[in-house]
Amino acid sequence: MARAAFLLSAALISAPIAHAQQPGPAVRISLDQAIGMALQHNHALEAARSTINQNLAQEITANLRPNPVLSWDSQFIPLFDLPQFTTPGYFNNAAQFDLGIGYTLERGQKRQNRLQAARDQTSVTRSQVLDNERTLTFNVGQQFVAVLLAQSMLDLAELDLASYQRTIDISEARMRDGDMAEGDLIKIKLQLLQFQTDVSSARLAKVQALAALRQFVGFESVPENYDVTGTLDYQPVHAGIEDVKALAMRSRQDLVAAQRSVVAAHSQVSLAQANGKRDLGLSFNYTHVGAVNSAAFFFNMEIPIFDRNQGEIARTQAVVTQSDELYREASEQVMSDVVNAYEGLHTNDEIIGLYRSGYLDQTTQSRDISEYAYQHGAASLLDFLDAERSYRANQLAYRMALAAYMVSLEQVREAAGTRNLP
């Protein structure tokens, strides 16, 4: 009786726990959602964005004014005759102390030039971070297509396995009726291993593709059992290459960063020239000597005979030349990226057209005819297996061609610097 009560209590306690541990429905995300999650949660991108805050902090530092300097001193303290220190006549006859305050007046608009140089560098950093977003978006799109390809391969492998299993069932029935030799049935069953292996490999490929995509979008963005929505699809692009080039010249943030680097280099030249101006030191001192109180003003400034910051000025001018050349190189790189991506898209578009022109239908018809003929004893086992292999090979190649086309489309979007193609 006690044992029954104990088992009932354990069942009641474990029931909600088991229910809580049951996995919920899989979260399915689209490509746009995956890109949005990556732009929001990707840790590498967040680390890059932190450089903007670092530059903003440097702007604060660049805009700071010099601190005033406070100085004071006391002399003729009767160290070994301290009672004399307390006599009324000490401060009027022997005491001497000074109190002063000084300030450095920056010449040549150094602070304004420092601030402008820091702001220009922040502008460069912002463009570089936006370019990191462009690269991350392409990586997410490419990996998303890899997941779609893995899912398509898995669907095909499962369909082929189910179809081939039906062929085995029919072959077993034919052998029982004496219409097929046992050796031929064994050959057919041996081919089943390849179909089962294809299913296992496709499942593994999808798991790995989802794991790689999850790293881009952020592990905290989606649960472990998430999945994607969408299929391998052919989306024709009607924009010409010149349109994509013009769009890239307007949208590519790496090109904008290179252009802003030229502006930042000129700001560094202006700052170096301002630093060549020597600052003016101004101070005021109050002095008490005996019974006399007096004030004094002091001015000091370096005489720029030898050091006029010539070396830094020359270096920053060379940086201007370097930045200009890098901007030209970035412009050529943008054009090269567009040409390569567009030609890759055009080539994959032609391949898709070849498959859709009739090759897919022909291989499907050939497989169906061979299967029907074999099941009715009008075709040999070798002919059937050959038609089956041709069908699978063409289906796999077509799906890979679709995936290559979609990746090429992502490359065109990356080269153009935007996902909205004309």
Coordinates of C-alpha atoms in Angstrom, one line a residue:
M1 CA 0.0 0.0 0.0
A2 CA 2.8 2.4 1.0
R3 CA 4.7 1.5 -2.2
A4 CA 1.7 2.2 -4.3
A5 CA 1.3 5.6 -2.7
F6 CA 5.0 6.4 -3.2
L7 CA 4.8 5.5 -6.9
L8 CA 1.7 7.6 -7.3
S9 CA 3.4 10.6 -5.7
A10 CA 6.5 10.2 -7.8
A11 CA 4.4 10.0 -10.9
L12 CA 2.6 13.2 -10.0
I13 CA 5.8 15.0 -9.3
S14 CA 7.6 13.8 -12.4
A15 CA 4.7 14.5 -14.8
P16 CA 5.0 18.3 -14.8
I17 CA 8.8 18.0 -15.1
A18 CA 8.6 15.7 -18.1
H19 CA 6.0 18.0 -19.6
A20 CA 8.3 21.0 -19.1
Q21 CA 11.2 19.2 -20.7
Q22 CA 9.3 18.5 -23.9
P23 CA 10.7 20.7 -26.7
G24 CA 8.3 23.3 -28.1
P25 CA 7.5 23.8 -31.7
A26 CA 10.5 24.8 -33.8
V27 CA 11.0 28.5 -34.5
R28 CA 11.2 29.2 -38.2
I29 CA 12.9 32.3 -39.5
S30 CA 13.1 33.9 -42.9
L31 CA 16.1 35.4 -44.6
D32 CA 15.1 38.9 -43.7
Q33 CA 14.6 37.9 -40.1
A34 CA 18.0 36.1 -40.0
I35 CA 19.7 39.3 -41.4
G36 CA 17.9 41.5 -38.8
M37 CA 18.9 39.2 -36.0
A38 CA 22.5 39.1 -37.1
L39 CA 22.7 42.9 -37.4
Q40 CA 21.3 43.1 -33.9
H41 CA 23.0 40.3 -32.0
N42 CA 26.2 39.4 -33.9
H43 CA 29.0 39.8 -31.4
A44 CA 31.7 40.6 -33.9
L45 CA 29.6 43.4 -35.3
E46 CA 28.8 44.7 -31.8
A47 CA 32.6 44.7 -31.1
A48 CA 33.1 46.8 -34.3
R49 CA 30.3 49.2 -33.2
S50 CA 32.1 49.8 -29.9
T51 CA 34.9 51.5 -31.9
I52 CA 32.4 54.3 -32.7
N53 CA 31.9 55.0 -29.0
Q54 CA 35.7 54.9 -28.6
N55 CA 36.0 57.6 -31.3
L56 CA 33.3 59.7 -29.7
A57 CA 35.3 59.5 -26.4
Q58 CA 38.3 60.7 -28.3
E59 CA 36.3 63.7 -29.6
I60 CA 35.7 64.6 -25.9
T61 CA 39.4 64.4 -25.2
A62 CA 40.3 66.4 -28.3
N63 CA 37.9 69.2 -27.3
L64 CA 39.4 69.6 -23.8
R65 CA 41.1 72.8 -22.9
P66 CA 44.4 72.9 -20.9
N67 CA 44.1 72.8 -17.1
P68 CA 45.3 75.9 -15.2
V69 CA 48.3 75.4 -13.0
L70 CA 48.3 76.4 -9.3
S71 CA 51.6 77.0 -7.6
W72 CA 52.7 78.2 -4.2
D73 CA 55.8 78.2 -2.0
S74 CA 56.9 79.4 1.5
Q75 CA 60.5 80.3 2.4
F76 CA 62.5 81.1 5.5
I77 CA 60.6 78.9 7.8
P78 CA 62.5 78.7 11.2
L79 CA 62.7 74.9 11.2
F80 CA 64.9 74.7 14.3
D81 CA 63.3 77.7 16.1
L82 CA 59.6 77.0 15.8
P83 CA 58.6 79.4 18.6
Q84 CA 59.8 82.2 16.4
F85 CA 57.3 81.0 13.8
T86 CA 54.4 82.0 16.1
T87 CA 55.7 85.5 16.9
P88 CA 53.8 88.4 15.4
G89 CA 56.9 89.9 13.9
Y90 CA 57.7 86.8 11.8
F91 CA 55.2 87.4 9.1
N92 CA 56.1 91.1 8.8
N93 CA 59.9 90.8 9.0
A94 CA 61.0 87.4 7.8
A95 CA 58.3 85.4 6.2
Q96 CA 58.2 85.0 2.4
F97 CA 55.6 83.1 0.4
D98 CA 54.3 83.1 -3.1
L99 CA 51.0 82.1 -4.6
G100 CA 50.5 81.9 -8.4
I101 CA 48.2 80.6 -11.1
G102 CA 49.1 79.9 -14.7
Y103 CA 47.3 79.0 -17.9
T104 CA 48.5 78.0 -21.4
L105 CA 46.9 79.8 -24.2
E106 CA 46.8 77.5 -27.3
R107 CA 47.6 79.2 -30.5
G108 CA 46.8 78.2 -34.1
Q109 CA 43.3 76.9 -33.2
K110 CA 44.8 73.7 -31.9
R111 CA 41.7 72.6 -30.0
Q112 CA 39.4 73.3 -33.0
N113 CA 41.7 71.3 -35.3
R114 CA 42.0 68.4 -32.8
L115 CA 38.2 68.2 -32.6
Q116 CA 37.8 68.3 -36.4
A117 CA 40.4 65.6 -36.9
A118 CA 38.6 63.4 -34.2
R119 CA 35.2 64.0 -35.8
D120 CA 36.6 63.1 -39.3
Q121 CA 38.0 59.9 -37.8
T122 CA 34.7 59.0 -36.2
S123 CA 33.1 59.5 -39.6
V124 CA 35.5 57.0 -41.1
T125 CA 34.8 54.5 -38.4
R126 CA 31.0 54.8 -38.9
S127 CA 31.4 53.9 -42.6
Q128 CA 33.7 51.0 -41.7
V129 CA 31.1 49.6 -39.3
L130 CA 28.4 50.0 -41.9
D131 CA 30.7 48.1 -44.3
N132 CA 31.0 45.3 -41.7
E133 CA 27.2 45.2 -41.7
R134 CA 27.3 44.7 -45.5
T135 CA 29.8 41.8 -45.2
L136 CA 27.8 40.2 -42.4
T137 CA 24.6 40.5 -44.4
F138 CA 26.3 38.6 -47.3
N139 CA 27.6 35.9 -44.9
V140 CA 24.1 35.4 -43.5
G141 CA 22.6 35.2 -46.9
Q142 CA 25.2 32.8 -48.2
Q143 CA 24.8 30.6 -45.1
F144 CA 21.0 30.8 -45.4
V145 CA 21.2 29.5 -48.9
A146 CA 23.4 26.6 -47.6
V147 CA 20.6 25.7 -45.2
L148 CA 18.0 25.8 -48.0
L149 CA 20.3 23.6 -50.2
A150 CA 20.8 21.1 -47.3
Q151 CA 17.0 20.9 -46.8
S152 CA 16.4 20.5 -50.5
M153 CA 19.0 17.7 -50.6
L154 CA 17.4 16.0 -47.6
D155 CA 13.9 16.2 -49.2
L156 CA 15.3 14.7 -52.4
A157 CA 17.1 12.0 -50.6
E158 CA 14.0 11.0 -48.6
L159 CA 11.9 11.0 -51.7
D160 CA 14.4 8.8 -53.5
L161 CA 14.6 6.5 -50.6
A162 CA 10.8 6.1 -50.4
S163 CA 10.6 5.6 -54.2
Y164 CA 13.4 3.0 -54.1
Q165 CA 11.8 1.2 -51.2
R166 CA 8.7 0.8 -53.3
T167 CA 10.8 -0.6 -56.1
I168 CA 12.2 -3.2 -53.6
D169 CA 8.8 -4.1 -52.5
I170 CA 7.7 -4.7 -56.1
S171 CA 10.9 -6.6 -56.8
E172 CA 10.3 -8.9 -53.8
A173 CA 6.8 -9.6 -55.1
R174 CA 8.2 -10.4 -58.5
M175 CA 10.7 -12.8 -57.0
R176 CA 8.0 -14.6 -55.0
D177 CA 6.1 -15.0 -58.3
G178 CA 9.1 -16.4 -60.0
D179 CA 9.4 -13.4 -62.3
M180 CA 12.9 -12.3 -61.0
A181 CA 16.0 -14.0 -60.0
E182 CA 17.2 -13.8 -56.3
G183 CA 20.5 -12.4 -57.5
D184 CA 18.9 -9.4 -59.1
L185 CA 16.9 -8.7 -56.0
I186 CA 20.1 -8.8 -53.9
K187 CA 21.7 -6.2 -56.3
I188 CA 18.7 -4.0 -55.9
K189 CA 18.8 -4.2 -52.1
L190 CA 22.4 -3.4 -52.1
Q191 CA 21.7 -0.1 -53.8
L192 CA 19.4 0.8 -50.9
L193 CA 22.5 1.4 -48.8
Q194 CA 23.4 4.4 -51.0
F195 CA 20.0 6.0 -50.6
Q196 CA 20.1 5.5 -46.8
T197 CA 23.6 7.0 -46.7
D198 CA 22.4 10.0 -48.7
V199 CA 19.6 10.6 -46.2
S200 CA 22.0 10.5 -43.3
S201 CA 24.5 12.8 -45.0
A202 CA 21.8 15.3 -45.9
R203 CA 20.6 15.4 -42.3
L204 CA 24.1 16.0 -41.1
A205 CA 24.6 18.7 -43.7
K206 CA 21.5 20.5 -42.6
V207 CA 22.4 20.3 -38.9
Q208 CA 25.9 21.8 -39.6
A209 CA 24.4 24.5 -41.9
L210 CA 21.9 25.5 -39.2
A211 CA 24.7 25.7 -36.6
A212 CA 26.8 27.9 -38.8
L213 CA 23.9 30.2 -39.5
R214 CA 23.1 30.4 -35.8
Q215 CA 26.6 31.6 -35.1
F216 CA 26.0 34.5 -37.4
V217 CA 22.5 35.5 -36.1
G218 CA 23.5 35.0 -32.4
F219 CA 23.0 31.9 -30.3
E220 CA 20.7 33.9 -28.0
S221 CA 18.5 34.9 -31.0
V222 CA 17.0 31.5 -31.8
P223 CA 16.5 28.3 -29.9
E224 CA 18.6 25.2 -30.6
N225 CA 15.8 23.5 -32.5
Y226 CA 15.1 26.4 -34.9
D227 CA 14.6 26.1 -38.6
V228 CA 14.3 28.3 -41.7
T229 CA 11.5 29.1 -44.1
G230 CA 11.9 29.3 -47.8
T231 CA 13.0 27.2 -50.7
L232 CA 15.6 27.3 -53.4
D233 CA 14.1 29.7 -55.9
Y234 CA 15.1 31.4 -59.2
Q235 CA 14.7 35.1 -59.1
P236 CA 15.7 36.8 -62.4
V237 CA 17.6 40.0 -62.2
H238 CA 16.8 42.6 -64.9
A239 CA 19.3 45.3 -63.9
G240 CA 22.2 45.9 -66.2
I241 CA 25.8 45.9 -65.1
E242 CA 26.1 49.6 -65.6
D243 CA 23.2 50.1 -63.3
V244 CA 24.8 48.0 -60.6
K245 CA 28.1 49.8 -61.0
A246 CA 26.4 53.2 -60.5
L247 CA 24.5 51.8 -57.5
A248 CA 27.7 50.5 -56.0
M249 CA 29.5 53.8 -56.3
R250 CA 26.7 55.4 -54.3
S251 CA 26.1 52.7 -51.7
R252 CA 29.4 50.9 -50.9
Q253 CA 30.4 52.0 -47.4
D254 CA 34.0 50.8 -47.9
L255 CA 34.3 53.3 -50.7
V256 CA 32.7 56.0 -48.5
A257 CA 35.1 55.2 -45.7
A258 CA 38.1 55.5 -48.2
Q259 CA 36.7 58.9 -49.3
R260 CA 36.3 60.1 -45.8
S261 CA 39.8 58.9 -45.0
V262 CA 41.1 61.4 -47.5
V263 CA 39.2 64.2 -45.6
A264 CA 40.5 62.9 -42.3
A265 CA 44.1 63.0 -43.7
H266 CA 43.7 66.6 -44.6
S267 CA 42.4 67.3 -41.1
Q268 CA 45.6 65.7 -39.7
V269 CA 47.6 68.1 -41.9
S270 CA 45.8 71.1 -40.5
L271 CA 46.3 69.8 -37.0
A272 CA 50.0 69.2 -37.6
Q273 CA 50.4 72.8 -38.9
A274 CA 48.5 74.1 -35.9
N275 CA 50.8 72.1 -33.5
G276 CA 53.7 73.9 -35.2
K277 CA 52.5 77.1 -33.6
R278 CA 54.0 77.7 -30.1
D279 CA 51.7 78.2 -27.2
L280 CA 51.7 81.2 -24.9
G281 CA 52.2 80.6 -21.2
L282 CA 50.6 83.2 -18.9
S283 CA 50.8 83.3 -15.1
F284 CA 50.1 85.6 -12.2
N285 CA 52.0 85.5 -8.9
Y286 CA 51.2 87.1 -5.6
T287 CA 54.4 87.5 -3.4
H288 CA 54.7 88.3 0.3
V289 CA 58.2 89.3 1.4
G290 CA 58.4 90.6 5.0
A291 CA 55.8 93.4 5.2
V292 CA 55.7 93.9 1.4
N293 CA 52.9 92.4 -0.7
S294 CA 53.5 92.5 -4.5
A295 CA 52.1 90.9 -7.7
A296 CA 53.8 89.8 -10.9
F297 CA 52.8 88.7 -14.4
F298 CA 54.9 86.3 -16.4
F299 CA 54.7 85.4 -20.1
N300 CA 56.7 82.7 -21.8
M301 CA 56.7 81.1 -25.3
E302 CA 59.1 78.9 -27.2
I303 CA 60.9 80.6 -30.1
P304 CA 60.2 78.3 -33.1
I305 CA 63.6 78.5 -34.7
F306 CA 64.5 74.8 -35.0
D307 CA 61.3 72.8 -34.2
R308 CA 58.3 73.9 -36.1
N309 CA 56.8 70.4 -36.3
Q310 CA 58.2 70.0 -39.8
G311 CA 58.4 66.3 -39.6
E312 CA 54.8 65.7 -38.6
I313 CA 53.6 68.1 -41.2
A314 CA 55.5 66.2 -43.9
R315 CA 54.3 62.9 -42.6
T316 CA 50.6 63.9 -42.6
Q317 CA 51.0 65.3 -46.1
A318 CA 52.3 61.9 -47.2
V319 CA 49.3 60.3 -45.6
V320 CA 47.1 62.5 -47.7
T321 CA 48.7 61.0 -50.8
Q322 CA 48.4 57.5 -49.4
S323 CA 44.7 58.0 -48.6
D324 CA 44.0 59.4 -52.1
E325 CA 45.7 56.3 -53.7
L326 CA 43.7 54.0 -51.4
Y327 CA 40.5 55.7 -52.4
R328 CA 41.4 55.1 -56.0
E329 CA 42.2 51.5 -55.2
A330 CA 38.9 51.1 -53.4
S331 CA 37.0 52.5 -56.4
E332 CA 38.7 50.0 -58.7
Q333 CA 37.9 47.2 -56.2
V334 CA 34.3 48.2 -56.2
M335 CA 34.2 48.0 -60.0
S336 CA 36.0 44.6 -60.0
D337 CA 33.6 43.2 -57.4
V338 CA 30.6 44.3 -59.4
V339 CA 32.0 42.8 -62.6
N340 CA 32.9 39.5 -61.0
A341 CA 29.6 39.1 -59.1
Y342 CA 27.5 40.1 -62.1
E343 CA 29.3 37.8 -64.5
G344 CA 28.9 35.0 -62.0
L345 CA 25.2 35.6 -61.7
H346 CA 24.9 35.7 -65.5
T347 CA 26.8 32.4 -65.9
N348 CA 24.6 30.7 -63.2
D349 CA 21.5 32.1 -64.9
E350 CA 22.5 30.4 -68.1
I351 CA 23.1 27.1 -66.3
I352 CA 19.6 27.4 -64.8
G353 CA 18.2 28.1 -68.2
L354 CA 19.8 24.9 -69.6
Y355 CA 18.3 22.7 -66.9
R356 CA 14.9 24.3 -67.4
S357 CA 15.0 24.0 -71.1
G358 CA 14.1 20.3 -70.9
Y359 CA 16.9 18.4 -69.3
L360 CA 15.1 18.0 -66.0
D361 CA 11.9 16.8 -67.6
Q362 CA 13.8 14.4 -69.8
T363 CA 15.7 12.8 -67.0
T364 CA 12.5 12.5 -65.0
Q365 CA 10.6 10.9 -67.9
S366 CA 13.6 8.6 -68.5
R367 CA 13.6 7.5 -64.9
D368 CA 9.8 7.0 -64.9
I369 CA 9.8 5.0 -68.2
S370 CA 12.6 2.8 -67.0
E371 CA 11.0 2.2 -63.7
Y372 CA 7.7 1.3 -65.3
A373 CA 9.3 -1.0 -67.9
Y374 CA 11.4 -2.7 -65.3
Q375 CA 8.5 -3.3 -63.0
H376 CA 6.6 -4.9 -65.9
G377 CA 9.6 -7.0 -67.1
A378 CA 10.3 -4.9 -70.3
A379 CA 13.7 -3.5 -69.2
S380 CA 16.8 -4.9 -67.6
L381 CA 18.0 -4.2 -64.0
L382 CA 21.0 -2.4 -65.4
D383 CA 18.9 0.0 -67.5
F384 CA 16.7 0.8 -64.5
L385 CA 19.7 1.5 -62.2
D386 CA 21.4 3.6 -64.8
A387 CA 18.2 5.7 -65.3
E388 CA 17.9 6.1 -61.5
R389 CA 21.5 7.3 -61.2
S390 CA 21.0 9.8 -64.0
Y391 CA 17.9 11.1 -62.4
R392 CA 19.5 11.6 -59.0
A393 CA 22.6 13.2 -60.5
N394 CA 20.6 15.7 -62.5
Q395 CA 18.4 16.6 -59.6
L396 CA 21.4 17.1 -57.3
A397 CA 23.1 19.2 -59.9
Y398 CA 20.0 21.3 -60.5
R399 CA 19.6 22.0 -56.8
M400 CA 23.3 22.9 -56.5
A401 CA 22.9 25.2 -59.6
L402 CA 19.9 26.9 -57.9
A403 CA 21.9 27.4 -54.7
A404 CA 24.9 28.8 -56.7
Y405 CA 22.6 31.2 -58.5
M406 CA 21.1 32.4 -55.2
V407 CA 24.6 32.9 -53.7
S408 CA 25.6 34.8 -56.8
L409 CA 22.6 37.0 -56.3
E410 CA 23.8 37.6 -52.8
Q411 CA 27.2 38.5 -54.1
V412 CA 25.7 41.0 -56.5
R413 CA 23.9 42.6 -53.6
E414 CA 27.1 42.7 -51.6
A415 CA 29.0 44.2 -54.5
A416 CA 26.3 46.8 -55.0
G417 CA 26.2 47.7 -51.3
T418 CA 22.4 47.2 -51.0
R419 CA 19.9 44.5 -51.2
N420 CA 17.5 46.6 -53.3
L421 CA 18.7 46.0 -56.9
P422 CA 17.1 48.1 -59.7

